[in-house]
Amino acid sequence: SAVISQKPSRDICQRGTSLTIQCQVDSQVTMMFWYRQQPGQSLTLIATANQGSEATYESGFVIDKFPISRPNLTFSTLTVSNMSPEDSSIYLCSERTSGIGGEQFFGPGTRLTVL
Amino acid sequence: EDKVVQSPLSLVVHEGDTVTLNCSYEVTNFRSLLWYKQEKKAPTFLFMLTSSGIEKKSGRLSSILDKKELSSILNITATQTGDSAIYLCAVDLNNDMRFGAGTRLTVKP
């Protein structure tokens, strides 16, 4: 599997501010995903980030709130905009090196706390 | 609506016990089922199952898929305190992954 790193690993932010989370993969990957895991809950897919095209958002998530960039095959960012305490979660970047049907691996996660 | 249901939601055992975790699913476009172990933040990959009846094994962990019953089990034998974690089941629906709520396993010394 590719090695995935995320920055920052954790942050405490004020309400109304924005935070950009970076995800770096050490090899070119076809599919990258962003997940959220709220306290005590399972993972929820926010969006699929495809290089060279707009991200595809899941129901309940919108681009204005969670803008995503995917400038190349090894890097993606997720911004959590105009944050509120309800955005306090672990945010996870994920990849499938081998594309659809392949194994999926996760980055170390970013723990976000919004005050 | 696609659903992935795990049971039990939590389980407490003692070292040396054997545990069986269950995952059932009702989905369209099933491609594969994956198991993950989540200790702190990031889930770590355990197994991917695509064919019924073929057991996958890694040390004390093993898993098998039953497509007829739309379910999978994850077995852990001779449990150790280091096995304490949340175990997540996920079903791959082509371009999407649906996760179960997880089973929180606690192994006491």
CSV table of C-alpha atoms in Angstrom, one decimal:
chain,number,residue,atom,x,y,z
A,1,SER,CA,0.0,0.0,0.0
A,2,ALA,CA,1.0,3.6,-0.5
A,3,VAL,CA,2.2,5.6,2.6
A,4,ILE,CA,-0.3,8.4,3.4
A,5,SER,CA,0.5,11.4,5.5
A,6,GLN,CA,-1.8,14.1,6.8
A,7,LYS,CA,-1.2,17.5,8.2
A,8,PRO,CA,-2.0,18.8,10.7
A,9,SER,CA,-2.5,15.7,12.9
A,10,ARG,CA,-4.7,17.7,15.2
A,11,ASP,CA,-5.9,21.3,15.7
A,12,ILE,CA,-8.1,23.3,17.9
A,13,CYS,CA,-9.9,26.1,16.1
A,14,GLN,CA,-12.3,28.9,16.8
A,15,ARG,CA,-15.9,29.0,15.5
A,16,GLY,CA,-16.2,30.7,12.2
A,17,THR,CA,-12.7,30.0,11.0
A,18,SER,CA,-11.5,27.6,8.3
A,19,LEU,CA,-8.9,24.8,8.3
A,20,THR,CA,-7.2,23.2,5.4
A,21,ILE,CA,-6.1,19.6,5.9
A,22,GLN,CA,-3.4,18.2,3.6
A,23,CYS,CA,-3.0,14.7,2.4
A,24,GLN,CA,0.1,13.4,0.7
A,25,VAL,CA,0.6,10.0,-0.8
A,26,ASP,CA,4.0,8.6,-1.6
A,27,SER,CA,2.9,7.2,-5.0
A,28,GLN,CA,0.5,8.1,-7.6
A,29,VAL,CA,-3.0,7.0,-6.8
A,30,THR,CA,-6.1,6.9,-8.9
A,31,MET,CA,-8.8,7.5,-6.3
A,32,MET,CA,-8.6,9.6,-3.1
A,33,PHE,CA,-11.3,10.0,-0.6
A,34,TRP,CA,-12.1,12.2,2.4
A,35,TYR,CA,-14.0,10.8,5.4
A,36,ARG,CA,-15.3,12.2,8.6
A,37,GLN,CA,-15.7,10.3,11.8
A,38,GLN,CA,-17.6,12.2,14.5
A,39,PRO,CA,-17.2,11.2,18.1
A,40,GLY,CA,-18.5,7.7,18.8
A,41,GLN,CA,-19.6,7.1,15.2
A,42,SER,CA,-18.4,5.3,12.2
A,43,LEU,CA,-16.8,6.7,9.1
A,44,THR,CA,-18.8,8.8,6.7
A,45,LEU,CA,-17.6,9.6,3.2
A,46,ILE,CA,-17.5,13.3,2.5
A,47,ALA,CA,-16.3,13.2,-1.1
A,48,THR,CA,-14.3,11.4,-3.7
A,49,ALA,CA,-11.4,13.5,-5.1
A,50,ASN,CA,-10.4,12.8,-8.6
A,51,GLN,CA,-7.4,14.5,-10.2
A,52,GLY,CA,-8.3,16.9,-12.9
A,53,SER,CA,-12.0,17.1,-12.1
A,54,GLU,CA,-14.4,18.4,-9.5
A,55,ALA,CA,-14.8,16.4,-6.4
A,56,THR,CA,-17.9,14.3,-6.1
A,57,TYR,CA,-19.7,15.0,-2.8
A,58,GLU,CA,-22.0,12.6,-0.9
A,59,SER,CA,-25.4,13.6,0.2
A,60,GLY,CA,-25.3,16.1,3.1
A,61,PHE,CA,-21.9,17.5,2.1
A,62,VAL,CA,-21.4,20.6,-0.1
A,63,ILE,CA,-18.5,22.2,-1.9
A,64,ASP,CA,-19.0,25.5,-0.1
A,65,LYS,CA,-18.5,23.9,3.2
A,66,PHE,CA,-15.9,21.3,2.3
A,67,PRO,CA,-13.9,22.5,-0.7
A,68,ILE,CA,-11.5,20.0,-2.0
A,69,SER,CA,-8.4,20.2,-4.2
A,70,ARG,CA,-6.7,17.5,-6.1
A,71,PRO,CA,-3.9,19.2,-8.1
A,72,ASN,CA,-2.0,15.9,-8.9
A,73,LEU,CA,-2.0,12.2,-8.3
A,74,THR,CA,-0.2,12.4,-5.0
A,75,PHE,CA,-1.8,15.3,-3.1
A,76,SER,CA,-5.2,16.5,-2.0
A,77,THR,CA,-6.6,19.1,0.4
A,78,LEU,CA,-9.9,19.3,2.3
A,79,THR,CA,-10.9,22.6,3.8
A,80,VAL,CA,-13.5,22.8,6.6
A,81,SER,CA,-15.0,26.2,6.1
A,82,ASN,CA,-16.8,28.5,8.6
A,83,MET,CA,-16.4,25.9,11.3
A,84,SER,CA,-18.8,25.2,14.1
A,85,PRO,CA,-18.5,22.8,17.1
A,86,GLU,CA,-20.5,20.2,15.1
A,87,ASP,CA,-17.5,20.0,12.8
A,88,SER,CA,-15.4,18.6,15.6
A,89,SER,CA,-14.4,15.2,14.1
A,90,ILE,CA,-11.5,13.1,12.9
A,91,TYR,CA,-11.0,13.7,9.2
A,92,LEU,CA,-9.4,10.9,7.3
A,93,CYS,CA,-7.8,10.8,3.8
A,94,SER,CA,-8.0,7.5,2.0
A,95,GLU,CA,-6.7,6.1,-1.2
A,96,ARG,CA,-7.1,3.1,-3.6
A,97,THR,CA,-3.9,2.7,-5.5
A,98,SER,CA,-5.3,0.1,-7.7
A,99,GLY,CA,-8.6,1.9,-8.4
A,100,ILE,CA,-12.1,0.6,-8.2
A,101,GLY,CA,-12.2,-2.8,-6.6
A,102,GLY,CA,-8.9,-2.5,-4.9
A,103,GLU,CA,-8.0,-2.4,-1.3
A,104,GLN,CA,-8.5,1.0,0.4
A,105,PHE,CA,-6.1,2.4,2.9
A,106,PHE,CA,-6.3,5.4,5.3
A,107,GLY,CA,-4.0,8.2,6.4
A,108,PRO,CA,-3.3,8.8,10.1
A,109,GLY,CA,-6.2,11.3,10.4
A,110,THR,CA,-6.6,14.8,11.6
A,111,ARG,CA,-8.4,15.4,14.9
A,112,LEU,CA,-10.2,18.7,14.7
A,113,THR,CA,-11.8,20.4,17.7
A,114,VAL,CA,-13.9,23.5,17.2
A,115,LEU,CA,-14.5,25.7,20.2
B,1,GLU,CA,-30.9,2.1,1.2
B,2,ASP,CA,-27.6,0.3,1.5
B,3,LYS,CA,-26.9,-1.0,5.1
B,4,VAL,CA,-24.0,-2.5,6.9
B,5,VAL,CA,-24.7,-3.9,10.4
B,6,GLN,CA,-22.2,-5.1,12.8
B,7,SER,CA,-22.7,-7.1,16.0
B,8,PRO,CA,-22.1,-7.0,18.8
B,9,LEU,CA,-21.6,-3.3,19.2
B,10,SER,CA,-19.2,-4.0,22.1
B,11,LEU,CA,-17.6,-7.0,23.6
B,12,VAL,CA,-15.4,-7.5,26.6
B,13,VAL,CA,-13.3,-10.6,26.9
B,14,HIS,CA,-10.2,-11.9,28.7
B,15,GLU,CA,-6.9,-12.6,27.3
B,16,GLY,CA,-6.8,-16.0,25.6
B,17,ASP,CA,-10.5,-16.0,24.7
B,18,THR,CA,-11.6,-16.5,21.1
B,19,VAL,CA,-14.0,-13.9,19.7
B,20,THR,CA,-16.3,-13.8,16.6
B,21,LEU,CA,-17.4,-10.5,15.2
B,22,ASN,CA,-20.3,-10.3,12.7
B,23,CYS,CA,-21.0,-8.1,9.8
B,24,SER,CA,-24.2,-8.3,7.7
B,25,TYR,CA,-25.1,-6.2,4.7
B,26,GLU,CA,-28.0,-5.3,2.5
B,27,VAL,CA,-26.6,-3.4,-0.5
B,28,THR,CA,-26.8,-3.1,-4.3
B,29,ASN,CA,-23.7,-3.5,-6.4
B,30,PHE,CA,-21.7,-5.5,-3.9
B,31,ARG,CA,-18.0,-5.7,-5.0
B,32,SER,CA,-16.2,-6.7,-1.8
B,33,LEU,CA,-16.2,-6.6,1.9
B,34,LEU,CA,-13.3,-5.2,4.0
B,35,TRP,CA,-12.3,-5.4,7.6
B,36,TYR,CA,-10.4,-2.7,9.4
B,37,LYS,CA,-8.9,-2.3,12.9
B,38,GLN,CA,-9.2,1.1,14.4
B,39,GLU,CA,-7.1,1.9,17.5
B,40,LYS,CA,-6.6,5.6,17.6
B,41,LYS,CA,-7.5,7.6,14.6
B,42,ALA,CA,-6.8,5.8,11.4
B,43,PRO,CA,-8.3,2.4,10.5
B,44,THR,CA,-5.7,-0.2,9.5
B,45,PHE,CA,-6.6,-2.6,6.8
B,46,LEU,CA,-7.0,-6.3,7.8
B,47,PHE,CA,-8.8,-8.2,5.0
B,48,MET,CA,-10.6,-7.8,1.7
B,49,LEU,CA,-13.1,-10.6,0.8
B,50,THR,CA,-14.6,-11.0,-2.6
B,51,SER,CA,-15.5,-14.7,-2.8
B,52,SER,CA,-17.7,-16.8,-0.6
B,53,GLY,CA,-16.3,-19.5,1.5
B,54,ILE,CA,-12.6,-18.7,1.1
B,55,GLU,CA,-11.0,-18.0,4.5
B,56,LYS,CA,-8.4,-15.3,4.7
B,57,LYS,CA,-6.0,-15.6,7.6
B,58,SER,CA,-3.3,-13.4,9.2
B,59,GLY,CA,-1.8,-14.8,12.4
B,60,ARG,CA,-4.6,-15.1,15.0
B,61,LEU,CA,-7.1,-13.3,12.8
B,62,SER,CA,-9.2,-14.9,10.1
B,63,SER,CA,-12.3,-13.9,8.1
B,64,ILE,CA,-14.7,-15.5,5.7
B,65,LEU,CA,-17.5,-14.2,3.5
B,66,ASP,CA,-20.9,-15.8,2.9
B,67,LYS,CA,-22.6,-14.2,0.0
B,68,LYS,CA,-25.6,-16.3,0.3
B,69,GLU,CA,-26.2,-15.1,3.8
B,70,LEU,CA,-24.9,-11.6,3.0
B,71,SER,CA,-22.6,-11.7,5.9
B,72,SER,CA,-19.0,-12.1,7.1
B,73,ILE,CA,-17.3,-13.0,10.3
B,74,LEU,CA,-14.0,-12.0,11.8
B,75,ASN,CA,-12.4,-14.4,14.2
B,76,ILE,CA,-9.7,-13.6,16.6
B,77,THR,CA,-8.2,-16.5,18.6
B,78,ALA,CA,-6.1,-16.4,21.7
B,79,THR,CA,-6.9,-12.7,22.2
B,80,GLN,CA,-4.4,-10.3,23.6
B,81,THR,CA,-4.8,-6.9,25.2
B,82,GLY,CA,-3.3,-5.4,22.0
B,83,ASP,CA,-6.3,-6.6,20.1
B,84,SER,CA,-8.4,-4.1,22.0
B,85,ALA,CA,-9.8,-1.8,19.3
B,86,ILE,CA,-12.8,-1.0,17.2
B,87,TYR,CA,-13.2,-3.4,14.3
B,88,LEU,CA,-14.9,-1.9,11.3
B,89,CYS,CA,-16.6,-3.8,8.5
B,90,ALA,CA,-17.0,-2.0,5.2
B,91,VAL,CA,-18.7,-3.0,1.9
B,92,ASP,CA,-17.3,-1.7,-1.3
B,93,LEU,CA,-20.1,-0.6,-3.7
B,94,ASN,CA,-18.1,0.1,-6.8
B,95,ASN,CA,-17.0,3.7,-6.2
B,96,ASP,CA,-18.3,4.0,-2.7
B,97,MET,CA,-17.5,2.3,0.7
B,98,ARG,CA,-20.2,1.9,3.2
B,99,PHE,CA,-19.0,1.4,6.8
B,100,GLY,CA,-20.7,-0.4,9.7
B,101,ALA,CA,-20.9,1.2,13.1
B,102,GLY,CA,-18.1,-1.0,14.4
B,103,THR,CA,-17.6,-3.5,17.2
B,104,ARG,CA,-15.6,-2.2,20.2
B,105,LEU,CA,-13.5,-5.1,21.5
B,106,THR,CA,-11.9,-4.8,24.9
B,107,VAL,CA,-9.5,-7.5,26.0
B,108,LYS,CA,-8.8,-7.6,29.7
B,109,PRO,CA,-5.6,-9.1,31.1
